[in-house]
Structures are given as structure tokens and as C-alpha cells.
């Protein structure tokens, strides 16, 4: 569990509270939407970080071969 998971949980909780204005169905919908948005954001940021790591590794290998 990292900080992205905590952001996802917090976002689900906040949107659940906002959805509470519309009653119990709004709470459930807010939690589901918040969790979905947070999960998509977390997955996207993990993919971007992994891509940056792979690019750095390839660039360093290319620099090592040139030297």
C-alpha cells in the first residue's frame, strides 16, 4: 500500500460524503465513482513511472555502450 492507495480511499470517502446529499444511493454512487477515478489515476501514474524507468534504463545502456 502506497500513497496512491490512500489518495484513492480519501477520494472515495469525499465523493461518498458529497453523494450523501442525494441520500443512500448517492453515498454508494459517490464511493464507487471516487474509487474508480482514484484507481484509474493510480494505475496511469504507475504506468507513466514504469515507462520513465524503462526509458532511463535504455538510455543508460546506450550511453554505456557508446563509452
mmCIF file of C-alpha atoms in Angstrom:
data_model
loop_
_atom_site.group_PDB
_atom_site.id
_atom_site.type_symbol
_atom_site.label_atom_id
_atom_site.label_comp_id
_atom_site.label_asym_id
_atom_site.label_seq_id
_atom_site.Cartn_x
_atom_site.Cartn_y
_atom_site.Cartn_z
ATOM 1 C CA UNK A 1 0.000 0.000 0.000
ATOM 2 C CA UNK A 2 1.465 3.323 -1.038
ATOM 3 C CA UNK A 3 0.317 6.912 -1.022
ATOM 4 C CA UNK A 4 -1.713 6.463 -4.220
ATOM 5 C CA UNK A 5 -3.925 3.943 -2.430
ATOM 6 C CA UNK A 6 -4.526 6.436 0.366
ATOM 7 C CA UNK A 7 -5.487 9.084 -2.198
ATOM 8 C CA UNK A 8 -7.945 6.637 -3.766
ATOM 9 C CA UNK A 9 -9.517 5.832 -0.389
ATOM 10 C CA UNK A 10 -9.747 9.522 0.502
ATOM 11 C CA UNK A 11 -11.290 10.392 -2.862
ATOM 12 C CA UNK A 12 -13.878 7.627 -2.455
ATOM 13 C CA UNK A 13 -14.727 8.888 1.027
ATOM 14 C CA UNK A 14 -15.039 12.514 -0.030
ATOM 15 C CA UNK A 15 -17.207 11.733 -3.045
ATOM 16 C CA UNK A 16 -19.295 9.431 -0.858
ATOM 17 C CA UNK A 17 -19.935 12.345 1.515
ATOM 18 C CA UNK A 18 -20.772 14.626 -1.390
ATOM 19 C CA UNK A 19 -23.109 11.970 -2.761
ATOM 20 C CA UNK A 20 -24.778 11.823 0.653
ATOM 21 C CA UNK A 21 -26.674 14.949 -0.366
ATOM 22 C CA UNK A 22 -28.709 12.659 -2.610
ATOM 23 C CA UNK A 23 -29.309 10.016 0.031
ATOM 24 C CA UNK A 24 -28.044 6.470 0.495
ATOM 25 C CA UNK A 25 -27.904 5.797 -3.239
ATOM 26 C CA UNK A 26 -25.769 8.925 -3.664
ATOM 27 C CA UNK A 27 -23.373 7.742 -0.976
ATOM 28 C CA UNK A 28 -22.906 4.404 -2.707
ATOM 29 C CA UNK A 29 -22.556 6.033 -6.122
ATOM 30 C CA UNK A 30 -20.073 8.574 -4.783
ATOM 31 C CA UNK A 31 -17.904 5.886 -3.211
ATOM 32 C CA UNK A 32 -17.926 3.802 -6.399
ATOM 33 C CA UNK A 33 -17.148 6.781 -8.639
ATOM 34 C CA UNK A 34 -14.434 8.028 -6.287
ATOM 35 C CA UNK A 35 -12.793 4.625 -6.123
ATOM 36 C CA UNK A 36 -12.950 4.253 -9.909
ATOM 37 C CA UNK A 37 -11.428 7.671 -10.561
ATOM 38 C CA UNK A 38 -8.720 7.114 -7.960
ATOM 39 C CA UNK A 39 -7.885 3.661 -9.292
ATOM 40 C CA UNK A 40 -7.602 4.916 -12.859
ATOM 41 C CA UNK A 41 -5.395 7.789 -11.767
ATOM 42 C CA UNK A 42 -3.185 5.479 -9.688
ATOM 43 C CA UNK A 43 -2.795 2.956 -12.492
ATOM 44 C CA UNK A 44 -1.999 5.674 -15.021
ATOM 45 C CA UNK A 45 0.631 7.264 -12.789
ATOM 46 C CA UNK A 46 2.189 3.824 -12.119
ATOM 47 C CA UNK A 47 2.379 3.129 -15.868
ATOM 48 C CA UNK A 48 3.983 6.507 -16.514
ATOM 49 C CA UNK A 49 6.554 5.944 -13.761
ATOM 50 C CA UNK A 50 7.374 2.463 -15.120
ATOM 51 C CA UNK A 51 7.756 3.863 -18.637
ATOM 52 C CA UNK A 52 10.099 6.587 -17.405
ATOM 53 C CA UNK A 53 12.173 3.951 -15.588
ATOM 54 C CA UNK A 54 12.413 1.804 -18.733
ATOM 55 C CA UNK A 55 13.415 4.792 -20.860
ATOM 56 C CA UNK A 56 16.103 5.762 -18.348
ATOM 57 C CA UNK A 57 17.427 2.196 -18.318
ATOM 58 C CA UNK A 58 17.591 2.038 -22.106
ATOM 59 C CA UNK A 59 19.285 5.431 -22.313
ATOM 60 C CA UNK A 60 21.876 4.442 -19.699
ATOM 61 C CA UNK A 61 22.568 1.169 -21.535
ATOM 62 C CA UNK A 62 23.051 3.101 -24.770
ATOM 63 C CA UNK A 63 25.409 5.530 -23.023
ATOM 64 C CA UNK A 64 27.390 2.611 -21.549
ATOM 65 C CA UNK A 65 27.749 1.003 -24.979
ATOM 66 C CA UNK A 66 28.977 4.256 -26.508
ATOM 67 C CA UNK A 67 31.642 4.713 -23.852
#
